[in-house]
Coordinates of C-alpha atoms and ligand atoms in Angstrom, one line a residue:
X232 CA 138.2 89.9 -39.1
X233 CA 136.8 86.8 -40.9
X234 CA 139.2 84.5 -42.8
X235 CA 138.6 86.2 -46.2
X236 CA 139.6 89.5 -44.5
X237 CA 136.0 90.9 -44.8
X238 CA 134.9 92.4 -41.5
X239 CA 131.9 90.5 -39.9
X240 CA 128.6 92.3 -40.6
X241 CA 127.0 93.5 -37.4
X242 CA 123.5 92.2 -36.6
X243 CA 120.7 93.5 -34.6
X244 CA 121.7 91.2 -31.7
X245 CA 125.1 92.9 -31.7
X246 CA 123.4 96.3 -31.2
X247 CA 121.2 94.8 -28.5
X248 CA 124.3 93.4 -26.7
X249 CA 126.0 96.8 -27.0
X250 CA 123.2 98.4 -25.1
X251 CA 123.3 95.7 -22.5
X252 CA 127.1 96.3 -22.1
X253 CA 126.6 100.0 -21.9
X254 CA 128.7 100.5 -25.1
X255 CA 127.5 103.4 -27.2
X256 CA 126.2 102.7 -30.8
X257 CA 127.5 105.0 -33.5
X258 CA 125.4 105.9 -36.6
X259 CA 125.6 108.4 -39.4
X260 CA 123.6 108.9 -42.5
X261 CA 124.9 108.2 -46.0
X262 CA 123.3 108.4 -49.4
X263 CA 126.0 107.0 -51.8
X264 CA 128.6 104.3 -52.1
X265 CA 131.7 106.5 -51.5
X266 CA 130.5 107.7 -48.2
X267 CA 129.1 104.4 -47.3
X268 CA 132.5 102.9 -47.7
X269 CA 134.2 105.7 -45.8
X270 CA 131.9 105.3 -42.8
X271 CA 132.1 101.6 -42.8
X272 CA 135.9 101.5 -42.9
X273 CA 136.0 104.2 -40.2
X274 CA 134.2 101.7 -37.9
X275 CA 130.6 103.2 -37.7
X276 CA 128.2 100.7 -36.3
X277 CA 125.1 101.6 -38.3
X278 CA 124.5 103.6 -41.4
X279 CA 121.1 105.2 -42.1
X280 CA 120.0 106.0 -45.6
X281 CA 117.7 108.7 -44.3
X282 CA 115.0 110.5 -46.2
X283 CA 116.9 113.6 -45.1
X284 CA 118.3 113.0 -48.6
X285 CA 115.4 115.2 -49.6
X286 CA 117.0 118.1 -47.9
X287 CA 120.8 117.4 -48.2
X288 CA 120.9 115.7 -51.6
X289 CA 117.8 117.1 -53.4
X290 CA 118.0 120.6 -51.8
X291 CA 114.3 120.6 -50.7
X292 CA 112.9 122.4 -47.6
X293 CA 111.7 119.1 -46.1
X294 CA 111.8 115.4 -46.6
X295 CA 108.2 115.1 -48.0
X296 CA 109.2 114.9 -51.7
X297 CA 111.3 111.8 -51.3
X298 CA 109.9 108.8 -53.3
X299 CA 110.2 105.1 -52.9
X300 CA 112.3 104.8 -56.1
X301 CA 114.7 107.4 -54.7
X302 CA 115.0 105.6 -51.4
X303 CA 115.7 102.2 -53.1
X304 CA 118.3 103.8 -55.5
X305 CA 120.3 105.5 -52.7
X306 CA 120.0 102.5 -50.3
X307 CA 121.3 100.2 -53.0
X308 CA 124.3 102.6 -53.6
X309 CA 125.2 102.6 -49.9
X310 CA 124.7 98.8 -49.6
X311 CA 127.1 98.1 -52.3
X312 CA 129.9 99.7 -50.1
X313 CA 129.1 98.8 -46.6
X314 CA 130.2 95.4 -45.2
X315 CA 130.4 95.8 -41.4
X316 CA 127.8 98.4 -40.5
X317 CA 124.1 97.6 -39.8
X318 CA 122.2 99.3 -42.8
X319 CA 118.9 101.0 -42.1
X320 CA 116.7 102.7 -44.8
X321 CA 113.9 105.1 -44.3
X322 CA 110.3 104.4 -45.5
X323 CA 109.4 107.8 -47.0
X324 CA 106.4 109.9 -46.5
X325 CA 103.1 108.1 -47.2
X326 CA 104.8 104.8 -48.1
X327 CA 103.4 103.0 -45.1
X328 CA 99.8 104.2 -44.7
X329 CA 98.6 100.6 -44.5
X330 CA 100.2 97.3 -43.4
X331 CA 100.1 95.9 -47.0
X332 CA 101.6 99.1 -48.4
X333 CA 104.3 99.1 -45.7
X334 CA 105.2 95.4 -46.4
X335 CA 105.4 96.1 -50.1
X336 CA 107.7 99.1 -49.7
X337 CA 109.8 97.6 -46.9
X338 CA 110.3 94.5 -49.1
X339 CA 111.6 96.9 -51.9
X340 CA 114.1 98.5 -49.5
X341 CA 115.3 95.0 -48.4
X342 CA 115.2 93.1 -51.7
X343 CA 116.2 95.9 -54.2
X344 CA 118.1 98.1 -51.8
X345 CA 119.7 95.4 -49.7
X346 CA 118.9 97.2 -46.5
X347 CA 118.8 95.2 -43.3
X348 CA 116.2 97.2 -41.4
X349 CA 113.6 99.8 -42.3
X350 CA 112.7 103.0 -40.3
X351 CA 109.4 104.6 -40.0
X352 CA 108.1 107.7 -38.1
X353 CA 105.3 107.7 -35.6
X354 CA 103.9 106.5 -32.3
X355 CA 101.1 104.2 -31.4
X356 CA 99.4 104.7 -34.7
X357 CA 102.3 102.8 -36.4
X358 CA 102.2 99.8 -33.9
X359 CA 100.0 97.6 -36.1
X360 CA 102.4 98.2 -39.1
X361 CA 105.5 97.5 -37.0
X362 CA 103.9 94.2 -35.8
X363 CA 103.0 93.3 -39.4
X364 CA 106.5 93.9 -40.7
X365 CA 108.3 92.2 -37.9
X366 CA 106.1 89.2 -38.1
X367 CA 107.3 88.8 -41.6
X368 CA 111.0 89.0 -40.6
X369 CA 111.6 92.7 -41.5
X370 CA 113.5 94.5 -38.7
X371 CA 112.0 97.9 -37.9
X372 CA 113.5 101.0 -36.4
X373 CA 110.8 103.3 -35.0
X374 CA 111.2 107.1 -34.7
X375 CA 109.7 109.4 -32.1
X376 CA 109.9 113.1 -31.1
X377 CA 110.5 115.5 -34.0
X378 CA 109.3 113.4 -36.8
X379 CA 110.2 115.4 -40.0
X380 CA 107.5 113.7 -42.2
X381 CA 104.9 115.4 -39.9
X382 CA 106.6 118.8 -40.1
X383 CA 103.6 120.7 -41.1
X384 CA 101.4 119.1 -38.5
X385 CA 104.1 119.9 -35.8
X386 CA 104.3 123.5 -36.9
X387 CA 108.0 123.4 -37.8
X388 CA 111.3 121.8 -36.6
X389 CA 110.6 122.1 -32.9
X390 CA 111.6 120.2 -29.7
X391 CA 108.9 117.7 -28.8
X392 CA 107.9 116.2 -25.4
X393 CA 108.5 119.3 -23.4
X394 CA 105.4 119.2 -21.1
X395 CA 104.6 116.2 -18.8
X396 CA 101.6 115.0 -20.8
X397 CA 103.4 114.8 -24.1
X398 CA 106.4 113.3 -22.4
X399 CA 104.2 110.6 -20.8
X400 CA 102.6 110.0 -24.1
X401 CA 106.0 109.6 -25.8
X402 CA 107.2 107.1 -23.2
X403 CA 104.0 105.1 -23.6
X404 CA 104.4 105.2 -27.4
X405 CA 107.9 103.9 -27.0
X406 CA 106.7 101.0 -24.9
X407 CA 104.0 100.2 -27.4
X408 CA 106.4 100.2 -30.4
X409 CA 108.8 98.0 -28.5
X410 CA 106.0 95.6 -27.6
X411 CA 105.0 95.6 -31.3
X412 CA 108.4 94.4 -32.3
X413 CA 110.6 97.5 -33.1
X414 CA 114.2 96.6 -32.8
X415 CA 115.6 100.2 -32.5
X416 CA 114.2 103.6 -31.6
X417 CA 115.3 106.9 -32.9
X418 CA 114.6 109.8 -30.6
X419 CA 114.8 113.2 -32.3
X420 CA 114.9 116.6 -30.6
X421 CA 113.4 115.9 -27.2
X422 CA 114.6 117.0 -23.7
X423 CA 117.6 115.0 -22.5
X424 CA 115.8 113.9 -19.3
X425 CA 112.9 112.4 -21.3
X426 CA 115.3 110.6 -23.6
X427 CA 117.1 109.2 -20.6
X428 CA 113.8 108.0 -19.1
X429 CA 112.8 106.3 -22.4
X430 CA 116.2 104.7 -22.8
X431 CA 116.1 103.3 -19.2
X432 CA 112.6 101.9 -19.8
X433 CA 113.2 100.0 -23.0
X434 CA 115.2 96.9 -23.7
X435 CA 115.8 97.9 -27.3
X436 CA 118.6 100.5 -28.0
X437 CA 117.6 104.1 -28.5
X438 CA 119.6 106.3 -31.0
X439 CA 119.4 110.0 -30.2
X440 CA 119.7 113.1 -32.4
X441 CA 119.2 116.2 -30.3
X442 CA 118.2 114.0 -27.4
X443 CA 121.1 114.2 -25.0
X444 CA 123.9 111.7 -24.3
X445 CA 122.0 109.1 -22.3
X446 CA 120.6 107.4 -25.4
X447 CA 122.2 104.1 -26.2
X448 CA 123.6 105.6 -29.4
X449 CA 123.8 108.7 -31.6
X450 CA 123.0 109.6 -35.1
X451 CA 123.8 112.7 -37.2
X452 CA 123.2 113.7 -40.7
X453 CA 126.6 113.4 -42.3
X454 CA 126.4 116.8 -44.0
X455 CA 125.9 118.4 -40.6
X456 CA 129.0 116.6 -39.2
X457 CA 131.0 117.9 -42.1
X458 CA 129.5 121.4 -41.9
X459 CA 128.3 121.4 -45.5
X460 CA 124.6 121.2 -44.9
X461 CA 122.4 123.5 -47.2
X462 CA 120.4 124.6 -44.1
X463 CA 121.7 126.3 -41.0
X464 CA 123.4 123.7 -38.8
X465 CA 121.0 122.6 -36.0
X466 CA 122.0 123.2 -32.4
X467 CA 122.3 119.5 -31.7
X468 CA 125.0 119.0 -34.5
X469 CA 128.7 119.6 -34.4
X470 CA 131.1 120.2 -37.2
X471 CA 133.6 117.5 -36.6
X472 CA 135.7 118.4 -39.7
X473 CA 136.8 121.6 -38.0
X474 CA 140.4 121.2 -36.9
X475 CA 140.7 117.7 -38.5
X476 CA 142.9 116.7 -41.4
X477 CA 140.0 115.3 -43.6
X478 CA 136.7 113.6 -43.7
X479 CA 137.9 110.2 -42.5
X480 CA 139.6 111.9 -39.5
X481 CA 136.3 113.8 -38.8
X482 CA 134.2 110.6 -38.9
X483 CA 136.7 108.8 -36.6
X484 CA 136.6 111.8 -34.2
X485 CA 132.7 111.6 -34.1
X486 CA 132.9 107.9 -33.4
X487 CA 135.4 108.3 -30.6
X488 CA 133.5 111.3 -29.1
X489 CA 130.2 109.3 -29.1
X490 CA 131.9 106.1 -27.7
X491 CA 133.4 108.2 -24.9
X492 CA 130.1 109.8 -24.0
X493 CA 131.6 113.2 -24.9
X494 CA 129.2 113.9 -27.8
X495 CA 126.5 115.3 -27.5
X496 CA 127.6 117.8 -24.9
X497 CA 125.1 119.8 -22.8
X498 CA 125.2 122.6 -25.4
X499 CA 123.9 120.2 -28.1
X500 CA 120.8 119.2 -26.1
X501 CA 117.5 120.5 -24.9
X502 CA 116.0 121.0 -21.4
Ligands
KIV617 O1 116.3 111.0 -42.4 C1 117.2 111.0 -41.5 O2 118.3 111.3 -41.7 C2 116.8 110.8 -40.1 C3 117.8 111.0 -39.1 C4 117.9 112.5 -38.9 C5 117.5 110.3 -37.8 O3 115.7 110.3 -39.9

């Protein structure tokens, strides 16, 4: 605790040191101030204002309709209530098609939304944009595997990187994004062996969702953890509210399970 009793805000260096020490990083999504504060006070390490808000807040079938204004609004709400957690905000669909557009929109998430890092989806095609943003002091989290903004190109919410060629390409993409300056990497819905290989080959922390428990950290959509999602709960998620006395206890139980390497279990992953 700092002298004024405010918890010290975690930095990207803290997350890097956690990977080096083998300490798991815990992350959850939030979209408003109440949940932002609850997660922060429960001791979560990172909060992601994900464009999953398109599905869990707006009730859409995908994340594609989420606008920059909506991302800025929800990021600002969460930022108001988070003190310790590292705050990441998603750049929504088609908001980073060029380096200039990405810098403008990442700037909005940082200046108007008060996020500390922006997240974008995609492999080597995003390397130039990651480089451009990080050169200007904007921390970037990359996102590989099942990238929901490309859902129609991928043919649905399906596990990625299952054959050797696509696995090799993803590993190479991860290396390219790290070299371009990415500070974190989300790995979504990929075989646990591939996630483990990518995590071992990178210096930056990997945060998994449906990617096995060898990643350096884990993230879940908050509504999935509480069992209140509008869509069927994905195989990789677990209802932590079941058997707990309330939301705060459920979040603490998730944090404990991730830190102990108990979540995700084998049943939450993919071969
Ligand atoms: O939008 C989101 O919530 C995400 C997580 C599922 C990683 O990208």
